[in-house]
Amino acid sequence: MATSMGCLVVLCLVSPLLLAGAVHGNPGYGGLFPQFYDHSCPKAKEIVHSVVAQAVARETRMAASLVRLHFHDCFVKGCDASVLLDNSTNIVSEKGSNPNRNSIRGFEVVDEIKVALETACPGTVSCADILALAARDSTILVGGPYWEVPLGRRDSLGASIQGSNNDIPAPNNTLPTIITKFKRLGLNVVDVVALSGGHTIGLSRCTSFRQRLYNQSGNGLADSTLDVSFAAQLRQGCPRSGGDNNLFPLDAVTSTKFDNFYFKNILAGRGLLSSDEVLLTKSAETAALVKAYANDVHLFFQHFAQSMVNMGNISPLTGSKGEIRKNCRRLNNYH
């Protein structure tokens, strides 16, 4: 069993050529490469890291929020900082979509990074690249893996609230729906499970998992895959009605540390969201990965790092497309 599981995991890994592409600006990574700002803004990475480190020191939860911001950006129109735009005459902000409203956060930290970068090298570093770097630095700061971030993205000239409502995987989506949403963007099943492992940090609102406690299948019963004592514990803070914004750790064991307890929790019936638990119960392929990551934190870290690079490469704007925003919340020609 161990051998076949290992084979599955290795077979699903991305090609080493793509890994090389991440470093050399190979077209496989849309022309992005880690050294993009080495001459134009040599201290860019240092500045981002410094502001993120201060933000995470103030509030550990911010690490998860910044990783999620990058995720919610990339899944809508690609990694183009569209998620950062506020409402304006011509823009309906993605911040008001169902996945983001009263939920997505970290915008002030991005503003702080942008101000520091504009002081150091005006009009040079994109908001989209800030999100990619901040997600990597956040991961490291709470104990997760390091990866080289391919850079050179530019910022969008618009947003898509429809895309935000429809394309971001939801906590109550079925596993086939989640896999389809990933595949549409060129991401595979390994990416689905590895990136779900980002739930090893952060908090979730009661409204995101209430149906598992009271009416998972429309029959008024709790989700049978949920550990009974864990469900009872959750019900104390997540009543049948009200308390929508009450917060719960996605990983109740080590909620502020990036590790593989998320996967161990799933094996124990203690995954918080339906979209977490279905990775074990609805597909042999995803279940094998859950078990592999629960068993080997280094394998999880390796796959998570590669999947973050893969996700960061979704439809970037490069060359003369888009712009480099001076303020991440609005277009340069803002009226």
Short mmCIF file of C-alpha atoms in Angstrom, two decimals:
data_model
loop_
_atom_site.label_atom_id
_atom_site.label_comp_id
_atom_site.label_asym_id
_atom_site.label_seq_id
_atom_site.Cartn_x
_atom_site.Cartn_y
_atom_site.Cartn_z
CA MET A 1 0.00 0.00 0.00
CA ALA A 2 2.80 2.40 0.94
CA THR A 3 4.44 1.83 -2.42
CA SER A 4 1.31 2.38 -4.49
CA MET A 5 0.46 5.50 -2.49
CA GLY A 6 3.98 6.83 -3.03
CA CYS A 7 3.67 6.15 -6.75
CA LEU A 8 0.40 8.01 -6.92
CA VAL A 9 1.92 11.03 -5.25
CA VAL A 10 5.06 11.02 -7.38
CA LEU A 11 3.15 10.48 -10.62
CA CYS A 12 0.99 13.48 -9.87
CA LEU A 13 3.94 15.78 -9.29
CA VAL A 14 4.53 18.48 -11.85
CA SER A 15 7.27 18.10 -14.38
CA PRO A 16 10.80 19.12 -13.33
CA LEU A 17 10.90 21.24 -16.52
CA LEU A 18 8.19 23.44 -15.05
CA LEU A 19 10.22 23.71 -11.87
CA ALA A 20 13.15 24.89 -13.98
CA GLY A 21 10.81 27.31 -15.71
CA ALA A 22 10.01 28.94 -12.40
CA VAL A 23 13.63 29.93 -12.02
CA HIS A 24 14.59 30.87 -15.56
CA GLY A 25 11.51 32.69 -16.78
CA ASN A 26 10.62 29.83 -19.08
CA PRO A 27 7.29 30.37 -20.91
CA GLY A 28 5.93 27.53 -18.74
CA TYR A 29 5.68 30.19 -16.05
CA GLY A 30 4.27 32.92 -18.25
CA GLY A 31 7.61 34.75 -18.36
CA LEU A 32 7.68 35.21 -14.56
CA PHE A 33 10.97 34.70 -12.72
CA PRO A 34 12.22 35.26 -9.14
CA GLN A 35 14.91 37.79 -10.11
CA PHE A 36 12.45 40.17 -11.83
CA TYR A 37 13.10 43.09 -9.43
CA ASP A 38 16.78 42.43 -8.72
CA HIS A 39 17.84 45.59 -10.61
CA SER A 40 14.70 47.75 -10.64
CA CYS A 41 13.93 47.36 -6.90
CA PRO A 42 16.66 45.29 -5.23
CA LYS A 43 15.15 45.54 -1.75
CA ALA A 44 11.58 44.63 -2.83
CA LYS A 45 11.54 41.15 -1.23
CA GLU A 46 13.17 42.46 1.95
CA ILE A 47 10.57 45.26 2.27
CA VAL A 48 7.64 42.87 1.78
CA HIS A 49 9.07 40.42 4.32
CA SER A 50 9.66 43.13 6.90
CA VAL A 51 6.10 44.50 6.79
CA VAL A 52 4.54 41.01 6.75
CA ALA A 53 6.71 39.96 9.73
CA GLN A 54 5.51 42.96 11.73
CA ALA A 55 1.87 42.26 10.81
CA VAL A 56 2.08 38.56 11.76
CA ALA A 57 3.87 39.47 15.03
CA ARG A 58 0.92 41.76 15.85
CA GLU A 59 -1.66 39.09 14.95
CA THR A 60 -0.73 35.52 14.00
CA ARG A 61 -4.02 35.05 12.15
CA MET A 62 -2.83 37.58 9.55
CA ALA A 63 -0.57 34.90 8.04
CA ALA A 64 -3.59 32.82 7.03
CA SER A 65 -5.44 35.92 5.84
CA LEU A 66 -2.62 36.92 3.48
CA VAL A 67 -2.30 33.40 2.04
CA ARG A 68 -6.07 33.40 1.42
CA LEU A 69 -5.93 36.83 -0.22
CA HIS A 70 -3.49 35.48 -2.84
CA PHE A 71 -5.70 32.41 -3.37
CA HIS A 72 -8.88 34.48 -3.81
CA ASP A 73 -7.03 36.77 -6.21
CA CYS A 74 -5.61 34.02 -8.43
CA PHE A 75 -8.90 32.10 -8.76
CA VAL A 76 -10.62 35.14 -10.30
CA LYS A 77 -9.20 36.39 -13.63
CA GLY A 78 -5.77 35.09 -12.65
CA CYS A 79 -3.17 36.54 -10.24
CA ASP A 80 -3.72 40.21 -11.11
CA ALA A 81 -4.63 41.93 -7.80
CA SER A 82 -8.24 42.36 -8.96
CA VAL A 83 -9.34 41.34 -5.43
CA LEU A 84 -7.76 44.49 -4.00
CA LEU A 85 -9.82 46.99 -6.00
CA ASP A 86 -12.45 48.98 -4.11
CA ASN A 87 -15.82 49.98 -5.58
CA SER A 88 -15.60 52.95 -7.95
CA THR A 89 -17.51 54.46 -10.87
CA ASN A 90 -16.48 51.65 -13.23
CA ILE A 91 -15.67 48.83 -10.82
CA VAL A 92 -17.84 46.54 -8.72
CA SER A 93 -15.39 45.28 -6.10
CA GLU A 94 -14.79 41.55 -5.57
CA LYS A 95 -14.70 42.34 -1.85
CA GLY A 96 -18.52 42.21 -1.83
CA SER A 97 -18.81 38.69 -3.30
CA ASN A 98 -20.19 35.76 -1.27
CA PRO A 99 -16.76 34.19 -0.57
CA ASN A 100 -15.24 37.55 0.41
CA ARG A 101 -17.90 39.63 2.15
CA ASN A 102 -17.28 39.98 5.94
CA SER A 103 -14.53 37.42 5.51
CA ILE A 104 -11.54 38.40 3.40
CA ARG A 105 -8.99 40.59 5.18
CA GLY A 106 -5.40 41.84 5.17
CA PHE A 107 -5.92 44.82 2.87
CA GLU A 108 -4.31 47.28 5.32
CA VAL A 109 -1.14 45.16 5.38
CA VAL A 110 -1.00 45.23 1.58
CA ASP A 111 -1.46 49.03 1.71
CA GLU A 112 1.43 49.28 4.17
CA ILE A 113 3.69 47.18 1.93
CA LYS A 114 2.72 49.26 -1.13
CA VAL A 115 3.52 52.57 0.60
CA ALA A 116 6.96 51.25 1.60
CA LEU A 117 7.65 49.99 -1.95
CA GLU A 118 6.45 53.22 -3.58
CA THR A 119 8.87 55.11 -1.34
CA ALA A 120 11.79 52.82 -2.23
CA CYS A 121 11.09 52.42 -5.97
CA PRO A 122 8.01 54.26 -7.27
CA GLY A 123 5.79 52.61 -9.89
CA THR A 124 7.85 49.42 -9.99
CA VAL A 125 6.43 46.55 -7.91
CA SER A 126 2.92 45.36 -8.73
CA CYS A 127 0.19 44.69 -6.18
CA ALA A 128 -0.19 41.19 -7.69
CA ASP A 129 3.46 40.43 -6.88
CA ILE A 130 3.00 41.86 -3.38
CA LEU A 131 0.22 39.29 -2.81
CA ALA A 132 2.40 36.43 -4.08
CA LEU A 133 5.37 37.42 -1.89
CA ALA A 134 3.22 38.14 1.18
CA ALA A 135 1.62 34.67 0.91
CA ARG A 136 5.05 33.00 0.80
CA ASP A 137 6.46 35.09 3.66
CA SER A 138 3.34 34.47 5.79
CA THR A 139 3.72 30.73 5.31
CA ILE A 140 7.37 30.77 6.41
CA LEU A 141 6.70 33.00 9.43
CA VAL A 142 4.33 30.42 10.97
CA GLY A 143 6.60 27.45 10.30
CA GLY A 144 5.76 26.49 6.71
CA PRO A 145 8.00 25.85 3.69
CA TYR A 146 10.02 28.36 1.65
CA TRP A 147 9.71 28.62 -2.13
CA GLU A 148 11.11 30.93 -4.78
CA VAL A 149 8.30 33.21 -5.97
CA PRO A 150 8.32 33.83 -9.75
CA LEU A 151 7.71 37.58 -10.23
CA GLY A 152 6.78 40.04 -12.96
CA ARG A 153 2.98 40.10 -12.71
CA ARG A 154 1.16 43.34 -13.51
CA ASP A 155 -2.10 44.62 -12.06
CA SER A 156 -5.56 44.30 -13.62
CA LEU A 157 -7.62 47.18 -14.97
CA GLY A 158 -10.85 45.64 -13.68
CA ALA A 159 -12.51 43.22 -11.29
CA SER A 160 -15.10 40.45 -11.61
CA ILE A 161 -17.62 39.99 -8.83
CA GLN A 162 -19.30 37.28 -10.96
CA GLY A 163 -16.00 35.41 -11.18
CA SER A 164 -15.50 35.81 -7.45
CA ASN A 165 -18.97 34.42 -6.74
CA ASN A 166 -18.63 31.49 -9.15
CA ASP A 167 -14.99 30.44 -9.45
CA ILE A 168 -13.65 30.31 -5.88
CA PRO A 169 -14.15 26.84 -4.36
CA ALA A 170 -16.77 27.00 -1.59
CA PRO A 171 -16.81 25.11 1.75
CA ASN A 172 -20.00 23.24 0.75
CA ASN A 173 -18.99 22.43 -2.85
CA THR A 174 -18.87 18.75 -3.79
CA LEU A 175 -15.42 17.30 -4.44
CA PRO A 176 -16.03 17.00 -8.23
CA THR A 177 -17.02 20.69 -8.31
CA ILE A 178 -13.88 21.70 -6.39
CA ILE A 179 -11.66 19.60 -8.69
CA THR A 180 -13.36 21.12 -11.76
CA LYS A 181 -12.76 24.66 -10.47
CA PHE A 182 -9.06 23.84 -10.06
CA LYS A 183 -8.75 22.04 -13.41
CA ARG A 184 -10.26 24.98 -15.29
CA LEU A 185 -7.27 26.99 -14.13
CA GLY A 186 -4.70 24.34 -15.05
CA LEU A 187 -4.35 22.92 -11.53
CA ASN A 188 -4.52 19.18 -10.80
CA VAL A 189 -5.68 16.93 -7.97
CA VAL A 190 -2.37 17.23 -6.10
CA ASP A 191 -2.84 21.00 -6.15
CA VAL A 192 -6.37 20.57 -4.74
CA VAL A 193 -5.20 18.54 -1.73
CA ALA A 194 -1.90 20.34 -1.14
CA LEU A 195 -3.47 23.83 -1.28
CA SER A 196 -6.34 22.68 0.97
CA GLY A 197 -3.55 22.06 3.47
CA GLY A 198 -3.33 25.85 3.82
CA HIS A 199 -6.21 25.28 6.26
CA THR A 200 -3.58 24.17 8.77
CA ILE A 201 -3.67 27.84 9.86
CA GLY A 202 -6.45 30.37 10.20
CA LEU A 203 -10.05 30.59 11.31
CA SER A 204 -13.42 29.90 9.72
CA ARG A 205 -16.85 31.38 10.40
CA CYS A 206 -19.74 29.30 11.77
CA THR A 207 -21.73 30.04 8.61
CA SER A 208 -19.14 28.10 6.55
CA PHE A 209 -19.74 24.77 8.27
CA ARG A 210 -23.11 25.06 10.10
CA GLN A 211 -24.84 22.67 7.68
CA ARG A 212 -22.45 19.89 8.78
CA LEU A 213 -23.71 20.20 12.35
CA TYR A 214 -27.45 20.27 11.68
CA ASN A 215 -28.47 19.35 8.15
CA GLN A 216 -25.70 17.98 5.95
CA SER A 217 -27.87 15.92 3.60
CA GLY A 218 -31.18 17.77 3.86
CA ASN A 219 -32.49 15.24 6.41
CA GLY A 220 -31.92 17.39 9.52
CA LEU A 221 -29.00 15.25 10.67
CA ALA A 222 -25.32 16.08 11.27
CA ASP A 223 -22.67 14.96 8.80
CA SER A 224 -22.01 11.29 9.55
CA THR A 225 -18.31 11.72 8.69
CA LEU A 226 -17.88 14.28 11.50
CA ASP A 227 -16.52 13.01 14.82
CA VAL A 228 -19.46 13.04 17.27
CA SER A 229 -17.65 14.71 20.18
CA PHE A 230 -16.09 17.29 17.87
CA ALA A 231 -19.55 18.08 16.43
CA ALA A 232 -20.95 18.54 19.95
CA GLN A 233 -18.09 20.90 20.79
CA LEU A 234 -18.70 22.95 17.61
CA ARG A 235 -22.44 23.19 18.27
CA GLN A 236 -21.73 25.05 21.52
CA GLY A 237 -20.36 28.01 19.58
CA CYS A 238 -22.21 27.56 16.29
CA PRO A 239 -25.95 27.44 17.01
CA ARG A 240 -28.63 26.43 14.51
CA SER A 241 -29.29 30.11 13.85
CA GLY A 242 -27.33 33.25 14.74
CA GLY A 243 -23.62 33.47 15.47
CA ASP A 244 -22.75 33.43 11.75
CA ASN A 245 -19.45 35.23 12.32
CA ASN A 246 -18.32 33.22 15.36
CA LEU A 247 -14.80 32.02 14.57
CA PHE A 248 -13.30 28.53 14.88
CA PRO A 249 -9.78 27.27 14.09
CA LEU A 250 -9.57 25.28 10.85
CA ASP A 251 -6.98 23.12 12.64
CA ALA A 252 -8.08 22.81 16.27
CA VAL A 253 -4.80 21.16 17.34
CA THR A 254 -2.13 23.64 16.18
CA SER A 255 -4.14 26.55 14.79
CA THR A 256 -1.25 29.02 14.52
CA LYS A 257 1.44 26.65 13.22
CA PHE A 258 1.88 25.59 9.62
CA ASP A 259 2.19 21.80 9.86
CA ASN A 260 0.37 18.65 8.71
CA PHE A 261 -2.16 18.40 11.57
CA TYR A 262 -4.86 19.53 9.14
CA PHE A 263 -4.52 16.14 7.41
CA LYS A 264 -4.28 14.20 10.67
CA ASN A 265 -7.49 15.91 11.81
CA ILE A 266 -9.28 14.85 8.62
CA LEU A 267 -8.29 11.22 9.26
CA ALA A 268 -9.84 11.55 12.75
CA GLY A 269 -13.15 12.97 11.40
CA ARG A 270 -12.16 16.40 12.69
CA GLY A 271 -11.85 18.35 9.47
CA LEU A 272 -13.88 21.54 10.02
CA LEU A 273 -15.32 22.20 6.58
CA SER A 274 -17.21 19.79 4.37
CA SER A 275 -14.65 20.62 1.64
CA ASP A 276 -11.92 19.35 4.00
CA GLU A 277 -13.54 16.04 4.94
CA VAL A 278 -14.61 15.10 1.37
CA LEU A 279 -10.91 14.87 0.44
CA LEU A 280 -10.88 11.67 2.50
CA THR A 281 -14.37 10.30 1.92
CA LYS A 282 -15.21 10.94 -1.73
CA SER A 283 -12.17 9.92 -3.79
CA ALA A 284 -9.49 7.25 -3.48
CA GLU A 285 -7.01 9.54 -5.21
CA THR A 286 -7.47 12.48 -2.85
CA ALA A 287 -7.69 10.14 0.18
CA ALA A 288 -4.29 8.66 -0.69
CA LEU A 289 -2.80 12.16 -0.71
CA VAL A 290 -4.45 13.07 2.62
CA LYS A 291 -2.89 9.94 4.17
CA ALA A 292 0.49 10.60 2.55
CA TYR A 293 0.60 14.19 3.87
CA ALA A 294 -0.61 13.16 7.35
CA ASN A 295 2.22 10.65 7.39
CA ASP A 296 4.99 12.85 5.94
CA VAL A 297 5.13 16.57 6.68
CA HIS A 298 8.11 17.04 4.34
CA LEU A 299 6.15 15.65 1.40
CA PHE A 300 3.27 18.00 2.22
CA PHE A 301 5.63 20.99 2.43
CA GLN A 302 7.25 20.09 -0.89
CA HIS A 303 3.89 19.74 -2.66
CA PHE A 304 2.37 22.83 -1.02
CA ALA A 305 5.32 24.97 -2.12
CA GLN A 306 5.09 23.70 -5.71
CA SER A 307 1.30 24.12 -5.79
CA MET A 308 1.63 27.72 -4.58
CA VAL A 309 3.99 28.38 -7.50
CA ASN A 310 1.51 26.68 -9.86
CA MET A 311 -1.37 28.76 -8.50
CA GLY A 312 0.68 31.95 -8.69
CA ASN A 313 1.13 31.31 -12.39
CA ILE A 314 -2.57 31.44 -13.27
CA SER A 315 -3.00 33.89 -16.17
CA PRO A 316 -0.57 36.60 -15.04
CA LEU A 317 -0.58 39.94 -16.87
CA THR A 318 2.93 40.62 -18.15
CA GLY A 319 4.75 42.94 -20.54
CA SER A 320 2.56 45.91 -21.40
CA LYS A 321 -0.73 44.38 -20.19
CA GLY A 322 -2.45 45.95 -17.19
CA GLU A 323 -0.50 48.48 -15.12
CA ILE A 324 1.54 48.87 -11.95
CA ARG A 325 -0.93 50.46 -9.53
CA LYS A 326 0.34 53.25 -7.27
CA ASN A 327 -2.45 52.43 -4.81
CA CYS A 328 -3.55 48.80 -4.73
CA ARG A 329 -7.19 49.75 -4.08
CA ARG A 330 -7.70 51.75 -7.25
CA LEU A 331 -6.60 52.18 -10.86
CA ASN A 332 -4.01 54.83 -11.69
CA ASN A 333 -6.57 56.81 -13.73
CA TYR A 334 -9.02 56.68 -10.81
CA HIS A 335 -11.71 59.38 -10.80
#
